[in-house]
Each structure stands twice: as structure tokens, then as C-alpha cells.
Amino acid sequence: MAETESYPYETHLDVRYDHLQVIDLPEVIKGVSHPWFNQTLCRVNEAVVRLGVVKGEYHWHKHDDLDEFFYVVEGLFIIDLEDRTVELGPQQGFVVPRGVRHRPRAPERTVILMVEGEAIVPTGD
């Protein structure tokens, strides 16, 4: 399922890998051409792990009931909060708590992993 009708992002909420399968990130990343790509990789208990290959700005949004964890694999990922801006480089992570408005940005092509509740709507509540 791609979420392209109301937002200019390529978001795939289908789970690409089942349990006991090897997750090949370079293979998935190689096929990405959209500037803001998001693919659910797998389920872990009640959470999902998503891959983002991003460049540019996302919109301001929040998630009322669920936290989000971002981990940078490569590139530079910026999270604007209402009272500050957080810059993350490779091998750095950050949790945005539920209910906090934020706007992710990437000035260059950046690869991130996200861990969040399976019910989260990536574009916000």
C-alpha cells in the first residue's frame, strides 16, 4: 500500500520480510528512487521496523498514542521540534515521544531505521 494520494511520499505499510528471513538492506536501498521512501521491513512483537531512504522535508505532525524511534544508518537526519532542533549522524538515534509535534528533514540522501508501534500512521494523527 503506497500512501501517495494525500502526501508526496512513497510509503509501503506492507511487511516485506517475515520472521526467520534475512533482511537485505542494501538490496532494498538500491531500488529506491523516490526522494521520501518508507518501507515496513518486519514486525517485532507489537512494533514494526521501517526503512526510510529520504531527502528533503516531511511535514509537521505528531502521533498521539505512540512513540517513534529513529536511527541513522547513513547521512544526516534532522528532527525539528517546537522548542529545538536535533541533528543525527550515522549510528545515532532519537526517540520522539507520543504527542510531540515534529518535522523530519534530510538535507542529503539519508538512510534511517524507525521502530514504532504497528498501528502508527506515518503521516501523523
Coordinates of N, CA and C in Angstrom, one line a residue:
M1 N 0.8 -1.2 0.0 CA 0.0 0.0 0.0 C 0.9 1.2 0.0
A2 N 0.7 2.1 -1.0 CA 1.5 3.3 -1.1 C 0.6 4.5 -0.6
E3 N 1.2 5.3 0.1 CA 0.4 6.5 0.7 C 0.8 7.7 -0.1
T4 N 0.4 7.8 -1.4 CA 0.8 8.8 -2.3 C -0.3 9.8 -2.7
E5 N -1.5 9.4 -2.3 CA -2.7 10.2 -2.8 C -2.8 11.5 -2.0
S6 N -2.5 11.6 -0.7 CA -2.7 12.8 0.0 C -1.4 13.4 0.4
Y7 N -0.3 12.7 0.3 CA 1.1 13.3 0.6 C 2.0 12.8 -0.5
P8 N 3.1 13.6 -0.7 CA 4.0 13.3 -1.8 C 5.1 12.3 -1.3
Y9 N 4.8 11.3 -0.6 CA 5.7 10.3 -0.1 C 5.4 8.9 -0.7
E10 N 6.4 8.1 -0.7 CA 6.2 6.7 -1.1 C 6.3 5.9 0.2
T11 N 5.1 5.5 0.7 CA 5.1 4.8 2.0 C 4.4 3.4 1.8
H12 N 5.2 2.4 2.1 CA 4.7 1.0 2.0 C 4.5 0.4 3.4
L13 N 3.3 0.2 3.7 CA 3.0 -0.4 5.1 C 2.9 -1.9 5.1
D14 N 3.0 -2.5 4.0 CA 3.1 -4.0 3.9 C 4.4 -4.5 4.5
V15 N 4.4 -5.6 5.2 CA 5.6 -6.1 5.8 C 6.4 -6.9 4.8
R16 N 7.6 -6.5 4.5 CA 8.4 -7.0 3.4 C 9.0 -8.4 3.8
Y17 N 9.4 -8.5 5.1 CA 10.1 -9.7 5.5 C 9.4 -10.4 6.7
D18 N 9.2 -11.7 6.6 CA 8.6 -12.5 7.7 C 9.7 -12.8 8.7
H19 N 9.3 -13.4 9.8 CA 10.3 -13.9 10.8 C 11.2 -14.9 10.1
L20 N 12.4 -15.1 10.5 CA 13.3 -16.1 10.1 C 13.8 -15.8 8.6
Q21 N 13.6 -14.6 8.1 CA 14.2 -14.2 6.8 C 15.3 -13.2 7.0
V22 N 16.3 -13.3 6.2 CA 17.4 -12.3 6.2 C 16.9 -11.0 5.6
I23 N 17.1 -9.9 6.3 CA 16.7 -8.6 5.7 C 17.9 -8.0 5.1
D24 N 17.8 -7.8 3.7 CA 18.9 -7.3 2.9 C 18.7 -5.8 2.6
L25 N 19.2 -5.0 3.6 CA 19.0 -3.5 3.4 C 19.6 -3.0 2.1
P26 N 20.9 -3.3 1.8 CA 21.4 -2.8 0.5 C 20.6 -3.1 -0.7
E27 N 20.0 -4.2 -0.7 CA 19.1 -4.6 -1.9 C 17.9 -3.7 -1.9
V28 N 17.3 -3.5 -0.8 CA 16.1 -2.6 -0.8 C 16.5 -1.2 -1.1
I29 N 17.6 -0.7 -0.5 CA 18.0 0.7 -0.7 C 18.4 0.9 -2.2
K30 N 19.0 -0.1 -2.8 CA 19.4 0.0 -4.2 C 18.2 0.3 -5.2
G31 N 17.0 -0.2 -4.8 CA 15.9 0.0 -5.7 C 15.1 1.3 -5.4
V32 N 15.5 2.1 -4.5 CA 14.8 3.3 -4.2 C 15.2 4.5 -5.1
S33 N 14.1 5.1 -5.7 CA 14.4 6.3 -6.5 C 13.6 7.5 -6.0
H34 N 12.5 7.3 -5.2 CA 11.7 8.3 -4.7 C 12.5 9.1 -3.6
P35 N 12.3 10.5 -3.5 CA 13.1 11.2 -2.5 C 12.6 11.0 -1.1
W36 N 11.4 10.5 -0.8 CA 11.0 10.2 0.5 C 10.3 8.9 0.6
F37 N 11.1 7.8 0.8 CA 10.6 6.4 0.7 C 10.6 5.8 2.1
N38 N 9.6 5.0 2.3 CA 9.4 4.4 3.6 C 8.9 3.0 3.4
Q39 N 9.5 2.0 3.9 CA 9.1 0.6 3.7 C 9.1 -0.1 5.1
T40 N 8.0 -0.8 5.4 CA 8.0 -1.6 6.6 C 8.8 -2.9 6.3
L41 N 9.8 -3.1 7.1 CA 10.6 -4.3 6.9 C 10.1 -5.5 7.6
C42 N 9.8 -5.4 8.9 CA 9.4 -6.6 9.7 C 8.6 -6.2 10.9
R43 N 7.9 -7.2 11.5 CA 7.2 -7.0 12.8 C 8.1 -7.6 13.9
V44 N 8.1 -6.9 15.0 CA 8.8 -7.4 16.2 C 7.8 -7.2 17.4
N45 N 7.2 -8.2 17.8 CA 6.1 -8.1 18.8 C 5.0 -7.2 18.3
E46 N 4.7 -6.1 19.1 CA 3.6 -5.2 18.6 C 4.2 -4.0 17.9
A47 N 5.5 -4.1 17.5 CA 6.1 -3.0 16.8 C 6.5 -3.4 15.4
V48 N 6.9 -2.4 14.6 CA 7.4 -2.6 13.3 C 8.7 -1.9 13.1
V49 N 9.6 -2.4 12.3 CA 10.8 -1.8 11.9 C 10.7 -1.3 10.5
R50 N 10.9 0.0 10.3 CA 10.7 0.6 8.9 C 12.0 1.1 8.4
L51 N 12.2 1.1 7.1 CA 13.4 1.7 6.5 C 12.9 2.9 5.8
G52 N 13.7 4.0 6.0 CA 13.5 5.2 5.3 C 14.7 5.6 4.5
V53 N 14.5 5.9 3.2 CA 15.5 6.5 2.4 C 15.0 7.8 2.0
V54 N 15.5 8.9 2.5 CA 14.9 10.2 2.5 C 15.8 11.3 2.1
K55 N 15.2 12.3 1.5 CA 15.9 13.6 1.2 C 14.9 14.6 1.0
G56 N 15.0 15.7 1.7 CA 14.0 16.8 1.7 C 13.4 16.9 3.1
E57 N 12.1 17.5 3.0 CA 11.4 17.7 4.3 C 10.1 16.9 4.3
Y58 N 9.8 16.4 5.5 CA 8.5 15.9 5.8 C 7.6 17.0 6.3
H59 N 6.4 16.8 6.6 CA 5.6 17.8 7.1 C 5.5 17.8 8.7
W60 N 5.1 18.8 9.3 CA 5.0 18.8 10.8 C 3.8 17.9 11.1
H61 N 4.0 17.0 12.1 CA 3.0 16.1 12.5 C 3.3 15.6 13.9
K62 N 2.3 14.8 14.5 CA 2.5 14.2 15.8 C 1.8 12.8 15.8
H63 N 2.1 12.0 16.7 CA 1.4 10.7 16.9 C 0.9 10.8 18.4
D64 N -0.4 10.8 18.5 CA -1.0 11.0 19.8 C -0.7 9.8 20.8
D65 N -0.6 8.6 20.3 CA -0.6 7.5 21.2 C 0.7 6.6 21.2
L66 N 1.6 6.9 20.3 CA 2.8 6.1 20.1 C 4.1 6.9 19.9
D67 N 5.2 6.4 20.5 CA 6.5 7.0 20.4 C 7.1 6.5 19.1
E68 N 8.1 7.2 18.6 CA 8.8 6.8 17.4 C 10.3 6.9 17.7
F69 N 11.0 5.8 17.2 CA 12.5 5.8 17.4 C 13.1 5.9 16.0
F70 N 14.1 6.8 15.8 CA 14.8 7.0 14.6 C 16.2 6.6 14.8
Y71 N 16.8 5.9 13.9 CA 18.2 5.5 13.9 C 18.8 5.8 12.6
V72 N 19.9 6.5 12.5 CA 20.5 6.9 11.2 C 21.6 5.8 10.9
V73 N 21.4 5.3 9.7 CA 22.4 4.3 9.1 C 23.5 5.1 8.4
E74 N 23.0 6.0 7.5 CA 24.0 6.9 6.8 C 23.3 8.2 6.4
G75 N 24.1 9.2 6.4 CA 23.6 10.5 6.0 C 23.4 11.4 7.2
L76 N 22.6 12.5 7.1 CA 22.3 13.4 8.1 C 20.8 13.6 8.2
F77 N 20.2 13.3 9.4 CA 18.8 13.4 9.7 C 18.5 14.4 10.7
I78 N 17.6 15.4 10.4 CA 17.3 16.5 11.3 C 15.9 16.3 11.8
I79 N 15.6 16.5 13.0 CA 14.3 16.5 13.6 C 14.0 17.8 14.2
D80 N 13.1 18.6 13.6 CA 12.7 19.8 14.2 C 11.6 19.5 15.2
L81 N 11.8 20.1 16.4 CA 10.8 20.0 17.5 C 10.3 21.5 17.7
E82 N 9.2 21.7 18.4 CA 8.7 23.0 18.6 C 9.7 23.9 19.3
D83 N 10.6 23.3 20.2 CA 11.5 24.1 21.0 C 13.0 24.0 20.7
R84 N 13.3 23.1 19.8 CA 14.7 22.8 19.4 C 14.8 22.0 18.1
T85 N 16.0 21.9 17.7 CA 16.3 21.0 16.5 C 17.3 20.0 16.9
V86 N 17.1 18.7 16.5 CA 18.1 17.7 16.8 C 18.7 17.2 15.5
E87 N 20.0 17.1 15.4 CA 20.7 16.6 14.3 C 21.3 15.3 14.6
L88 N 21.1 14.3 13.8 CA 21.6 12.9 14.0 C 22.5 12.5 12.8
G89 N 23.6 12.0 13.1 CA 24.5 11.4 12.1 C 24.5 9.9 12.2
P90 N 25.3 9.3 11.4 CA 25.4 7.8 11.4 C 25.6 7.2 12.8
Q91 N 24.9 6.2 13.1 CA 24.9 5.5 14.3 C 24.4 6.2 15.5
Q92 N 23.5 7.2 15.2 CA 22.9 8.0 16.3 C 21.4 7.7 16.2
G93 N 20.7 7.7 17.4 CA 19.3 7.5 17.4 C 18.6 8.5 18.3
F94 N 17.3 8.6 18.2 CA 16.5 9.6 19.0 C 15.1 9.1 19.1
V95 N 14.4 9.3 20.2 CA 13.0 8.9 20.4 C 12.2 10.2 20.5
V96 N 11.2 10.3 19.6 CA 10.2 11.3 19.7 C 9.0 10.8 20.5
P97 N 8.7 11.3 21.6 CA 7.6 10.8 22.4 C 6.3 11.1 21.8
R98 N 5.3 10.2 22.2 CA 4.0 10.4 21.7 C 3.5 11.8 22.0
G99 N 2.7 12.4 21.1 CA 2.1 13.7 21.3 C 3.0 14.9 21.0
V100 N 4.3 14.7 20.6 CA 5.2 15.8 20.4 C 5.2 16.1 18.9
R101 N 4.9 17.3 18.5 CA 5.0 17.7 17.1 C 6.4 17.7 16.7
H102 N 6.6 17.2 15.4 CA 8.0 17.2 14.9 C 7.9 17.2 13.4
R103 N 9.1 17.6 12.8 CA 9.2 17.6 11.4 C 10.6 17.1 11.0
P104 N 10.6 15.9 10.4 CA 11.9 15.3 10.0 C 12.4 15.9 8.7
R105 N 13.7 16.1 8.6 CA 14.3 16.6 7.4 C 15.6 15.9 7.1
A106 N 16.0 15.9 5.8 CA 17.3 15.3 5.4 C 17.8 16.2 4.3
P107 N 18.9 16.9 4.5 CA 19.5 17.8 3.5 C 20.2 17.0 2.4
E108 N 20.5 15.7 2.7 CA 21.1 14.9 1.7 C 20.5 13.5 1.8
R109 N 20.7 12.7 0.8 CA 20.1 11.3 0.8 C 20.6 10.6 2.1
T110 N 19.6 10.2 2.9 CA 19.9 9.6 4.2 C 19.1 8.3 4.4
V111 N 19.7 7.4 5.0 CA 19.1 6.1 5.3 C 18.9 6.0 6.8
I112 N 17.6 5.7 7.2 CA 17.2 5.6 8.6 C 16.5 4.3 8.8
L113 N 16.5 3.9 10.0 CA 15.6 2.8 10.5 C 14.7 3.5 11.6
M114 N 13.4 3.1 11.6 CA 12.5 3.5 12.5 C 11.8 2.3 13.2
V115 N 11.6 2.5 14.5 CA 10.9 1.4 15.3 C 9.7 2.1 15.9
E116 N 8.6 1.6 15.6 CA 7.3 2.2 16.1 C 6.2 1.2 16.2
G117 N 5.2 1.6 16.9 CA 4.0 0.7 17.0 C 3.4 0.4 15.6
E118 N 3.0 -0.8 15.5 CA 2.5 -1.2 14.1 C 1.3 -0.4 13.7
A119 N 0.5 0.1 14.7 CA -0.7 0.9 14.3 C -0.4 2.4 14.0
I120 N 0.8 2.8 14.1 CA 1.2 4.2 13.8 C 0.9 4.5 12.4
V121 N 0.3 5.7 12.1 CA 0.1 6.2 10.8 C 1.3 7.2 10.5
P122 N 2.2 6.8 9.6 CA 3.4 7.6 9.4 C 3.2 9.1 9.2
T123 N 2.1 9.5 8.6 CA 1.9 10.9 8.3 C 1.3 11.7 9.5
G124 N 1.0 11.0 10.6 CA 0.6 11.6 11.8 C -0.9 11.5 12.1
D125 N -1.3 11.9 13.3 CA -2.7 11.8 13.7 C -3.4 13.1 13.4

